[in-house]
Coordinates of C-alpha atoms in Angstrom, one line a residue:
X1 CA 12.6 -111.4 71.3
X2 CA 12.8 -108.2 69.2
X3 CA 13.7 -105.1 71.8
X4 CA 12.5 -101.8 71.1
X5 CA 13.6 -98.6 73.2
X6 CA 12.2 -95.2 72.9
X7 CA 14.2 -92.2 74.3
X8 CA 11.7 -89.7 75.4
X9 CA 8.4 -90.4 77.3
X10 CA 6.3 -87.4 76.2
X11 CA 3.3 -86.7 74.0
X12 CA 5.0 -88.8 71.1
X13 CA 7.0 -91.3 72.6
X14 CA 4.3 -92.6 75.4
X15 CA 1.3 -93.1 73.3
X16 CA 3.2 -94.3 70.2
X17 CA 5.2 -97.1 72.2
X18 CA 2.1 -98.0 74.1
X19 CA 0.4 -98.9 70.8
X20 CA 3.3 -100.8 69.5
X21 CA 3.4 -102.8 72.6
X22 CA -0.2 -103.3 72.4
X23 CA -0.3 -104.3 68.9
X24 CA 2.9 -106.5 68.9
X25 CA 2.9 -108.7 72.0
X26 CA 6.1 -110.5 70.8
X27 CA 8.0 -107.6 70.9
X28 CA 9.4 -105.9 74.2
X29 CA 9.0 -102.1 74.4
X30 CA 10.8 -99.9 76.9
X31 CA 10.4 -96.3 77.1
X32 CA 13.3 -94.2 78.8
X33 CA 13.5 -90.8 80.1
X34 CA 16.0 -88.8 82.4
X35 CA 12.8 -87.5 84.2
X36 CA 12.3 -89.5 87.3
X37 CA 8.8 -87.8 88.2
X38 CA 7.6 -88.4 84.5
X39 CA 8.7 -92.2 84.4
X40 CA 7.1 -92.6 87.9
X41 CA 3.9 -90.9 86.6
X42 CA 3.8 -93.7 83.7
X43 CA 4.3 -96.1 86.2
X44 CA 1.5 -95.0 88.4
X45 CA -2.4 -94.8 87.9
X46 CA -2.3 -91.1 87.2
X47 CA -0.5 -90.9 83.5
X48 CA 1.5 -87.7 82.7
X49 CA -0.8 -86.8 79.9
X50 CA -4.4 -87.2 79.1
X51 CA -5.3 -88.9 75.9
X52 CA -8.7 -90.4 75.4
X53 CA -8.2 -94.5 75.5
X54 CA -4.3 -94.3 76.3
X55 CA -4.8 -95.5 80.1
X56 CA -6.5 -98.5 79.1
X57 CA -3.9 -99.5 76.4
X58 CA -0.9 -98.7 78.8
X59 CA -2.5 -101.0 81.7
X60 CA -3.0 -103.7 79.5
X61 CA 0.6 -103.9 78.6
X62 CA 2.5 -102.3 81.2
X63 CA 4.8 -105.0 83.1
X64 CA 4.1 -107.7 80.5
X65 CA 5.9 -106.1 77.2
X66 CA 5.8 -102.4 78.0
X67 CA 8.1 -101.0 80.4
X68 CA 9.0 -97.5 81.6
X69 CA 12.5 -96.7 83.1
X70 CA 15.0 -94.0 83.8
X71 CA 17.9 -96.5 83.2
X72 CA 18.3 -95.1 79.7
X73 CA 22.0 -96.5 79.1
X74 CA 21.0 -100.0 79.8
X75 CA 17.9 -100.1 77.7
X76 CA 19.5 -98.3 74.8
X77 CA 22.3 -100.6 75.0
X78 CA 20.0 -103.8 74.8
X79 CA 17.7 -102.7 72.2
X80 CA 17.7 -103.6 68.4
X81 CA 15.8 -100.7 67.4
X82 CA 15.9 -97.3 69.1
X83 CA 13.2 -94.6 68.7
X84 CA 14.4 -90.9 69.6
X85 CA 11.5 -88.8 70.6
X86 CA 13.2 -86.0 72.3
X87 CA 12.3 -82.2 71.9
X88 CA 13.3 -80.1 69.4
X89 CA 12.4 -76.7 70.5
X90 CA 12.9 -73.7 68.7
X91 CA 16.2 -71.8 69.6
X92 CA 15.9 -68.9 72.0
X93 CA 19.4 -67.6 71.3
X94 CA 22.4 -67.9 68.8
X95 CA 22.2 -68.5 65.1
X96 CA 18.7 -68.9 63.7
X97 CA 17.2 -67.8 67.2
X98 CA 13.3 -67.7 67.0
X99 CA 13.1 -69.9 63.9
X100 CA 15.8 -72.7 63.8
X101 CA 15.2 -76.0 65.8
X102 CA 17.6 -76.6 68.7
X103 CA 19.3 -80.2 68.2
X104 CA 20.8 -80.1 71.5
X105 CA 18.8 -83.1 73.0
X106 CA 19.1 -85.0 69.9
X107 CA 22.9 -84.6 69.6
X108 CA 23.2 -85.6 73.2
X109 CA 21.0 -88.8 72.5
X110 CA 23.0 -89.8 69.3
X111 CA 26.2 -89.5 71.4
X112 CA 25.0 -91.6 74.3
X113 CA 23.5 -94.2 71.6
X114 CA 27.0 -94.4 70.3
X115 CA 28.7 -94.7 73.8
X116 CA 26.5 -97.6 75.1
X117 CA 26.0 -99.7 71.9
X118 CA 27.6 -103.2 71.7
X119 CA 25.4 -104.4 68.9
X120 CA 24.3 -102.9 65.5
X121 CA 21.1 -100.8 66.0
X122 CA 18.6 -99.1 63.7
X123 CA 18.0 -95.7 65.3
X124 CA 14.7 -94.0 64.3
X125 CA 13.9 -90.3 64.4
X126 CA 10.6 -89.9 65.6
X127 CA 10.8 -86.3 66.8
X128 CA 10.0 -83.6 64.2
X129 CA 13.3 -82.7 62.9
X130 CA 14.8 -80.3 60.2
X131 CA 15.6 -81.9 56.6
X132 CA 19.1 -83.4 56.7
X133 CA 19.2 -84.1 60.5
X134 CA 19.8 -87.6 59.8
X135 CA 23.0 -86.7 58.0
X136 CA 24.3 -85.1 61.1
X137 CA 23.2 -88.1 63.1
X138 CA 24.9 -90.3 61.0
X139 CA 28.2 -88.4 61.4
X140 CA 28.2 -88.6 65.1
X141 CA 27.3 -92.1 65.1
X142 CA 29.8 -93.2 62.4
X143 CA 32.6 -91.1 64.1
X144 CA 31.7 -92.8 67.5
X145 CA 30.8 -96.4 66.3
X146 CA 33.8 -98.6 67.7
X147 CA 33.0 -100.9 64.5
X148 CA 29.1 -101.1 65.2
X149 CA 26.9 -100.5 62.3
X150 CA 24.0 -97.8 62.4
X151 CA 21.1 -97.3 60.2
X152 CA 19.2 -94.0 60.5
X153 CA 15.3 -93.9 59.6
X154 CA 12.9 -91.2 59.6
X155 CA 9.6 -92.3 61.0
X156 CA 7.6 -88.9 61.6
X157 CA 4.5 -89.2 63.6
X158 CA 1.2 -87.9 62.1
X159 CA -1.1 -88.2 65.3
X160 CA -3.2 -85.3 66.5
X161 CA -3.6 -84.8 70.1
X162 CA -6.8 -85.6 71.6
X163 CA -7.5 -88.6 69.0
X164 CA -3.8 -90.0 69.5
X165 CA -4.6 -93.5 70.3
X166 CA -7.3 -93.8 67.5
X167 CA -4.8 -92.2 64.9
X168 CA -2.1 -94.8 65.9
X169 CA -4.7 -97.7 65.9
X170 CA -5.9 -96.6 62.3
X171 CA -3.4 -94.2 60.7
X172 CA -3.8 -92.6 57.2
X173 CA -0.5 -93.8 56.5
X174 CA 2.9 -94.8 58.2
X175 CA 6.0 -93.0 56.4
X176 CA 9.5 -94.6 57.0
X177 CA 12.5 -92.9 55.2
X178 CA 16.0 -94.6 54.9
X179 CA 19.0 -94.6 52.9
X180 CA 18.7 -95.9 49.3
X181 CA 21.4 -98.6 50.0
X182 CA 21.1 -102.3 50.7
X183 CA 21.7 -101.7 54.4
X184 CA 19.2 -98.9 54.3
X185 CA 16.4 -101.1 52.6
X186 CA 16.7 -103.8 55.0
X187 CA 16.3 -101.4 58.1
X188 CA 13.3 -100.0 56.4
X189 CA 11.8 -103.4 56.0
X190 CA 12.5 -104.3 59.6
X191 CA 10.5 -101.3 60.9
X192 CA 7.9 -101.8 58.3
X193 CA 7.4 -105.3 59.8
X194 CA 6.6 -103.8 63.2
X195 CA 4.0 -101.7 61.9
X196 CA 2.6 -104.3 59.7
X197 CA 1.4 -106.2 62.7
X198 CA -1.7 -103.8 62.4
X199 CA -1.3 -101.6 59.6
X200 CA -2.1 -102.6 56.0
X201 CA 1.2 -102.7 54.1
X202 CA -0.3 -100.3 51.3
X203 CA -0.5 -97.7 54.0
X204 CA 3.1 -97.9 55.1
X205 CA 5.1 -95.5 52.6
X206 CA 8.8 -96.0 52.0
X207 CA 10.7 -92.8 51.0
X208 CA 14.2 -91.5 51.2
X209 CA 15.5 -89.9 54.3
X210 CA 15.0 -86.3 53.1
X211 CA 11.5 -86.8 51.8
X212 CA 10.4 -88.5 55.1
X213 CA 11.8 -85.5 57.2
X214 CA 10.4 -82.8 54.9
X215 CA 7.1 -84.5 54.5
X216 CA 6.6 -83.9 58.4
X217 CA 7.4 -80.3 58.2
X218 CA 5.2 -80.0 54.9
X219 CA 2.2 -81.6 56.6
X220 CA 1.9 -79.3 59.5
X221 CA 2.7 -76.2 57.4
X222 CA -0.2 -77.4 55.0
X223 CA -2.7 -77.9 57.8
X224 CA -1.6 -74.5 59.8
X225 CA -2.0 -72.7 56.2
X226 CA -5.8 -74.0 55.9
X227 CA -6.4 -72.9 59.4
X228 CA -4.8 -69.3 58.7
X229 CA -6.7 -69.2 55.4
X230 CA -10.1 -69.8 57.0
X231 CA -9.4 -67.2 59.7
X232 CA -8.4 -64.7 57.1
X233 CA -11.8 -65.3 55.6
X234 CA -13.3 -65.1 59.0
X235 CA -12.3 -61.4 59.3
X236 CA -13.8 -60.4 56.2
X237 CA -17.1 -62.4 56.9
X238 CA -17.3 -60.2 60.0
X239 CA -17.2 -57.0 57.9
X240 CA -19.3 -58.2 55.3
X241 CA -22.1 -60.0 57.2
X242 CA -21.2 -63.4 55.8
X243 CA -21.1 -66.4 58.1
X244 CA -17.9 -68.2 58.3
X245 CA -19.6 -71.5 59.2
X246 CA -21.5 -71.3 55.9
X247 CA -18.7 -70.2 53.9
X248 CA -16.4 -73.0 55.2
X249 CA -19.3 -75.7 54.6
X250 CA -19.5 -74.4 51.1
X251 CA -16.0 -74.6 50.3
X252 CA -15.5 -77.8 52.2
X253 CA -17.9 -79.7 50.0
X254 CA -15.4 -79.1 47.1
X255 CA -13.8 -82.6 46.7
X256 CA -10.5 -81.0 46.0
X257 CA -10.4 -79.1 49.1
X258 CA -12.4 -81.3 51.6
X259 CA -13.9 -80.0 55.1
X260 CA -11.2 -80.9 57.4
X261 CA -9.2 -78.0 59.2
X262 CA -11.7 -75.4 58.1
X263 CA -13.1 -74.3 61.4
X264 CA -12.4 -70.7 62.2
X265 CA -11.1 -69.9 65.7
X266 CA -9.0 -67.6 67.8
X267 CA -5.9 -69.0 66.3
X268 CA -4.0 -72.4 66.0
X269 CA -1.8 -73.9 68.7
X270 CA -0.2 -76.9 69.7
X271 CA 3.7 -78.1 70.1
X272 CA 4.2 -78.5 66.2
X273 CA 2.5 -76.1 64.0
X274 CA 4.4 -72.6 64.7
X275 CA 7.5 -74.5 65.5
X276 CA 7.6 -76.4 62.2
X277 CA 6.7 -73.5 60.1
X278 CA 9.5 -71.5 61.6
X279 CA 11.9 -74.2 61.2
X280 CA 10.5 -74.6 57.6
X281 CA 11.2 -70.6 57.2
X282 CA 14.7 -71.1 58.3
X283 CA 15.4 -74.0 56.0
X284 CA 14.2 -72.0 53.0
X285 CA 16.3 -68.7 54.1
X286 CA 19.5 -71.0 54.8
X287 CA 18.8 -72.5 51.2
X288 CA 18.5 -69.2 49.3
X289 CA 14.8 -69.0 48.9
X290 CA 13.5 -66.0 50.4
X291 CA 10.2 -65.8 48.6
X292 CA 9.1 -69.3 50.0
X293 CA 10.4 -68.4 53.3
X294 CA 8.0 -65.3 53.2
X295 CA 5.2 -67.4 52.1
X296 CA 5.2 -69.6 55.2
X297 CA 6.0 -66.7 57.5
X298 CA 2.7 -65.2 56.7
X299 CA 1.1 -68.1 57.9
X300 CA 2.3 -67.3 61.1
X301 CA 1.6 -63.7 60.9
X302 CA -2.2 -64.5 60.1
X303 CA -2.3 -66.6 63.2
X304 CA -0.9 -63.8 65.4
X305 CA -3.3 -61.1 63.7
X306 CA -6.1 -63.6 64.6
X307 CA -5.1 -63.7 68.3
X308 CA -4.7 -59.8 68.4
X309 CA -8.0 -59.4 66.6
X310 CA -9.9 -61.6 69.2
X311 CA -8.3 -59.5 71.9
X312 CA -9.3 -56.3 70.3
X313 CA -12.8 -57.4 69.9
X314 CA -13.0 -58.0 73.6
X315 CA -11.5 -54.8 74.8
X316 CA -13.5 -52.6 72.1
X317 CA -16.8 -54.2 73.1
X318 CA -16.3 -53.4 76.6
X319 CA -16.1 -49.6 76.2
X320 CA -12.7 -50.0 75.1
X321 CA -11.2 -51.0 78.3
X322 CA -11.1 -54.4 80.4
X323 CA -9.0 -52.6 83.3
X324 CA -10.2 -54.1 86.9
X325 CA -12.8 -56.0 85.0
X326 CA -13.2 -59.8 85.6
X327 CA -13.0 -61.8 82.2
X328 CA -13.7 -65.6 82.5
X329 CA -11.5 -67.7 80.3
X330 CA -13.2 -71.1 79.6
X331 CA -10.7 -73.6 78.1
X332 CA -7.0 -73.2 78.1
X333 CA -5.8 -76.4 76.4
X334 CA -5.0 -75.8 72.6
X335 CA -7.8 -78.1 71.8
X336 CA -10.2 -80.5 73.3
X337 CA -9.5 -83.7 74.7
X338 CA -5.8 -83.0 75.5
X339 CA -4.3 -81.2 78.6
X340 CA -1.5 -79.7 76.3
X341 CA -1.1 -76.0 76.3
X342 CA 1.8 -75.7 74.0
X343 CA 1.5 -72.4 72.1
X344 CA -2.2 -72.5 72.8
X345 CA -4.1 -69.3 71.7
X346 CA -5.3 -68.7 75.2
X347 CA -1.7 -67.7 76.3
X348 CA -1.5 -64.7 73.8
X349 CA -5.1 -63.9 74.6
X350 CA -4.8 -64.0 78.3
X351 CA -1.7 -62.0 78.1
X352 CA -3.4 -59.6 75.6
X353 CA -5.9 -58.9 78.4
X354 CA -3.7 -58.7 81.2
X355 CA -1.9 -56.2 79.3
X356 CA -5.0 -54.0 79.5
X357 CA -5.2 -54.9 83.3
X358 CA -8.2 -57.5 83.1
X359 CA -8.6 -59.9 85.9
X360 CA -8.8 -63.3 84.6
X361 CA -10.7 -66.1 86.0
X362 CA -9.6 -69.3 84.1
X363 CA -11.0 -73.0 83.9
X364 CA -10.1 -75.8 81.7
X365 CA -11.1 -79.4 82.8
X366 CA -7.5 -81.0 82.2
X367 CA -5.2 -78.2 83.0
X368 CA -3.8 -77.4 86.3
X369 CA -3.6 -73.8 88.2
X370 CA 0.2 -74.7 88.4
X371 CA 0.4 -75.3 84.6
X372 CA -1.7 -72.3 83.5
X373 CA 0.3 -70.0 86.1
X374 CA 3.7 -71.2 84.5
X375 CA 2.6 -70.7 81.2
X376 CA 1.3 -67.2 81.7
X377 CA 4.9 -66.4 83.3
X378 CA 6.9 -67.8 80.6
X379 CA 8.6 -66.4 77.6
X380 CA 7.9 -67.3 74.2
X381 CA 9.6 -70.6 73.2
X382 CA 10.7 -71.6 76.7
X383 CA 8.0 -74.2 77.0
X384 CA 9.7 -76.6 75.2
X385 CA 13.1 -76.2 76.7
X386 CA 14.4 -77.9 79.9
X387 CA 12.6 -77.2 83.2
X388 CA 15.6 -75.1 84.7
X389 CA 14.7 -72.3 82.0
X390 CA 11.1 -72.3 83.2
X391 CA 10.0 -69.9 86.0
X392 CA 9.9 -72.1 89.2
X393 CA 7.3 -69.5 91.2
X394 CA 4.6 -68.3 88.9
X395 CA 2.6 -66.9 91.7
X396 CA 3.6 -63.5 90.8
X397 CA 0.8 -63.1 88.3
X398 CA -1.9 -61.6 90.7
X399 CA -4.5 -60.7 88.1
X400 CA -5.6 -64.4 87.6
X401 CA -7.3 -67.1 89.7
X402 CA -7.8 -70.6 88.4
X403 CA -11.3 -72.3 89.2
X404 CA -12.2 -75.9 88.9
X405 CA -15.8 -75.0 87.8
X406 CA -17.3 -73.1 85.0
X407 CA -20.0 -71.4 87.1
X408 CA -17.4 -70.2 89.6
X409 CA -15.1 -68.8 86.9
X410 CA -18.2 -66.9 85.3
X411 CA -19.6 -65.5 88.7
X412 CA -19.6 -61.8 88.6
X413 CA -17.8 -61.7 85.3
X414 CA -18.1 -58.9 82.8
X415 CA -17.5 -61.2 79.9
X416 CA -16.7 -64.9 79.0
X417 CA -14.2 -66.1 76.5
X418 CA -14.4 -69.6 75.1
X419 CA -11.1 -70.6 73.9
X420 CA -11.0 -74.5 73.8
X421 CA -14.3 -76.4 72.4
X422 CA -14.7 -78.9 75.3
X423 CA -17.9 -80.6 75.1
X424 CA -19.0 -79.9 78.3
X425 CA -19.2 -76.0 77.5
X426 CA -21.9 -76.7 75.0
X427 CA -24.1 -78.2 77.7
X428 CA -23.6 -75.2 80.3
X429 CA -26.8 -73.5 81.8
X430 CA -26.3 -70.3 80.2
X431 CA -29.1 -68.6 82.1
X432 CA -27.5 -69.5 85.4
X433 CA -24.4 -67.9 84.0
X434 CA -26.1 -64.8 82.8
X435 CA -28.0 -64.5 86.2
X436 CA -24.6 -64.3 88.0
X437 CA -22.7 -61.9 85.6
X438 CA -22.2 -58.2 85.6
X439 CA -24.6 -56.3 83.0
X440 CA -24.1 -55.8 80.0
X441 CA -22.7 -59.7 80.0
X442 CA -20.7 -60.3 77.1
X443 CA -19.6 -63.7 75.3
X444 CA -16.8 -64.0 73.1
X445 CA -16.8 -67.2 71.4
X446 CA -13.3 -68.2 69.9
X447 CA -14.5 -71.8 68.7
X448 CA -17.8 -71.1 67.4
X449 CA -19.4 -73.6 70.1
X450 CA -22.5 -71.6 71.5
X451 CA -25.7 -70.9 69.9
X452 CA -25.7 -67.2 69.5
X453 CA -29.2 -66.7 68.8
X454 CA -30.2 -68.5 72.0
X455 CA -27.8 -66.4 74.2
X456 CA -28.8 -63.2 72.8
X457 CA -32.4 -64.1 73.6
X458 CA -31.2 -64.8 77.3
X459 CA -29.5 -61.1 77.0
X460 CA -26.0 -61.7 76.1
X461 CA -24.0 -59.7 73.8
X462 CA -22.3 -62.3 71.7
X463 CA -19.3 -62.2 69.4
X464 CA -18.5 -65.3 67.5
X465 CA -15.4 -65.4 65.2
X466 CA -16.3 -65.1 61.6
X467 CA -20.1 -64.6 62.3
X468 CA -22.3 -61.7 61.4
X469 CA -21.7 -59.1 64.1
X470 CA -24.2 -58.4 67.1
X471 CA -25.6 -54.9 66.7
X472 CA -23.5 -53.7 69.8
X473 CA -20.3 -54.7 68.0
X474 CA -21.0 -53.0 64.8
X475 CA -18.6 -50.0 63.7
X476 CA -16.2 -50.9 66.3
X477 CA -12.7 -51.7 65.2
X478 CA -11.6 -55.1 64.7
X479 CA -7.9 -54.3 65.3
X480 CA -6.2 -51.8 67.2

């Protein structure tokens, strides 16, 4: 029986290995992590991450050919194929701080693999890593190999949170990069055979290592660029009276462009987009390509601008101050159908409002109070580092409360901000919300999920990103 071990039981490693186990009953899959609490959660009835369909897949395989363990060295040592899915956070200090990827966890994993291996292994990069990481990993493994042969493959993930299981079941493509040597081609073939259990062979792309590594960064950069592009146009829509939904629909009908990732919002989030673009910027700078680096920097700048613009719309609309006013925040996760808050626009929007001394009442159906409070206490980029770098007592934020009900969150509020497009928010009783709010009652729709005409008829003053402005908002500044 082929044995697969994945180092890292997070958003990528857990779901990916669960689906491999589900689709390949003849393969034994073990997910290992040094976090006891995380592994305990994977072995419990309450999984550590929320993802539609994931619980069913895990429960069907767990204990049969899918295992979760903290005995890292044992399972790595026994595996034929080792996936490495550890964090590659943005460096917070030293060379490349604020842009470069921190490969500390990757290097530790590589040294451990070399130490415990007693047989030849295929080592697969599953984390998003800088181009040429494989070369560094090869050097570590080769110089510590004790005669054991390692082949490094790059197999970047392209799943989207909220649809991860669906994406894994039916991927657009699976990308495998390896060395262009007989041993490299053989390793590629072995990994391809795993995916071929359920993925059509024509969708499994085989490239050299560097193309595979760069493809992941490029894909995320292109997707983020589309969001920043439509958000830039949304600002112009508001000043001209155009409707971003109509513009996006028109543009998206061009077969050369397509409709995906053209929804205006308060900004993009998630664990990869900003991190990968900053990484791309750093690589370009290191390779003497400042013009290319600056191009991608502006994708980030537009995203930051969009979040600042949203905060300013809230403050300027409410008589240029939110000091002491209750603002309800509906949605904290970076997108619906996930509890992930990494780089969520809600963090910057909330911090901007807290900076003007607003009192925030926050509700998200999948994000806990502790999680929200910790995120709002944390310095930028620290979210992806070890727990000891994160604040342990986030209760210092006195201007926020976290509710478990949208109606309680909006009660006596002066304004409501929609920051995640949860389906349940579209079905709220807005008359009930209006009746229980301070007047004038404001709605700031950062996801374009409400019916602005209907809400204005009830009595709300409504701001929707990229939509013709409510008469109340005209002539007010869009950015400070």
